[in-house]
Amino acid sequence: EMLKSYYFIHTKNEQGQFVVHTEDCAFLGDAASRTLIGLHMNGESAMDEAKQMTNETDFNGCFYCAYSIHTK
């Protein structure tokens, strides 16, 4: 596995969740619409940090770039 930068999108999805993406995802969106979580080995670690950063609990992983943390 490689370290990647992870981000979350400021706008919640239809389920009311903040979606986590990797730096190279086609669905990341522009810089103004996202917050850098930091470098992580995997989505689980990135999501844990995002929850600590924000005091929010409702995150989901992108289906395309963070499938290991994607929930339906």
Short mmCIF file of C-alpha atoms in Angstrom, two decimals:
data_model
loop_
_atom_site.label_atom_id
_atom_site.label_comp_id
_atom_site.label_asym_id
_atom_site.label_seq_id
_atom_site.Cartn_x
_atom_site.Cartn_y
_atom_site.Cartn_z
CA GLU A 1 0.00 0.00 0.00
CA MET A 2 1.04 3.58 -0.59
CA LEU A 3 0.42 6.76 1.31
CA LYS A 4 -2.17 8.94 -0.38
CA SER A 5 -3.68 12.26 0.49
CA TYR A 6 -7.33 11.92 1.50
CA TYR A 7 -9.98 14.63 1.43
CA PHE A 8 -13.59 15.02 2.41
CA ILE A 9 -16.18 17.02 0.51
CA HIS A 10 -17.94 19.83 2.40
CA THR A 11 -21.35 19.16 0.86
CA LYS A 12 -23.14 16.14 2.30
CA ASN A 13 -24.42 13.44 -0.04
CA GLU A 14 -28.07 12.32 -0.36
CA GLN A 15 -27.64 10.19 2.78
CA GLY A 16 -26.39 13.17 4.79
CA GLN A 17 -22.80 11.93 4.80
CA PHE A 18 -19.48 13.62 4.08
CA VAL A 19 -17.73 11.62 1.35
CA VAL A 20 -14.02 10.77 1.62
CA HIS A 21 -11.88 10.68 -1.55
CA THR A 22 -8.26 10.07 -2.47
CA GLU A 23 -6.15 12.75 -4.14
CA ASP A 24 -6.36 11.09 -7.57
CA CYS A 25 -10.13 10.51 -7.70
CA ALA A 26 -12.01 11.86 -10.73
CA PHE A 27 -14.87 12.84 -8.40
CA LEU A 28 -12.80 14.86 -5.94
CA GLY A 29 -14.07 18.25 -7.10
CA ASP A 30 -12.25 21.56 -6.82
CA ALA A 31 -10.08 22.75 -3.95
CA ALA A 32 -12.70 25.13 -2.54
CA SER A 33 -15.19 22.29 -1.98
CA ARG A 34 -12.97 19.95 0.02
CA THR A 35 -10.79 19.69 3.12
CA LEU A 36 -7.48 17.83 3.28
CA ILE A 37 -7.53 15.08 5.89
CA GLY A 38 -3.87 14.17 5.38
CA LEU A 39 -1.66 11.31 4.23
CA HIS A 40 -2.96 7.85 5.06
CA MET A 41 -2.25 4.25 4.13
CA ASN A 42 -5.95 3.43 3.84
CA GLY A 43 -9.45 4.83 3.92
CA GLU A 44 -10.22 3.53 7.39
CA SER A 45 -7.39 5.56 8.87
CA ALA A 46 -8.36 8.66 6.88
CA MET A 47 -12.00 8.40 7.95
CA ASP A 48 -11.02 8.05 11.61
CA GLU A 49 -8.95 11.23 11.37
CA ALA A 50 -11.74 13.09 9.57
CA LYS A 51 -14.14 12.19 12.39
CA GLN A 52 -11.68 13.49 14.99
CA MET A 53 -11.00 16.69 12.99
CA THR A 54 -14.66 17.58 12.60
CA ASN A 55 -16.49 15.97 15.53
CA GLU A 56 -18.84 14.61 12.87
CA THR A 57 -19.61 10.90 12.68
CA ASP A 58 -21.39 10.46 9.35
CA PHE A 59 -18.77 9.79 6.68
CA ASN A 60 -18.74 7.48 3.70
CA GLY A 61 -16.02 6.45 1.28
CA CYS A 62 -16.24 7.16 -2.42
CA PHE A 63 -17.48 4.12 -4.36
CA TYR A 64 -14.69 4.60 -6.93
CA CYS A 65 -11.59 5.60 -4.97
CA ALA A 66 -12.27 4.48 -1.38
CA TYR A 67 -14.36 1.35 -1.86
CA SER A 68 -13.03 -0.31 1.32
CA ILE A 69 -14.90 2.32 3.37
CA HIS A 70 -17.88 2.71 1.05
CA THR A 71 -21.20 1.73 2.60
CA LYS A 72 -24.43 1.44 0.64
#
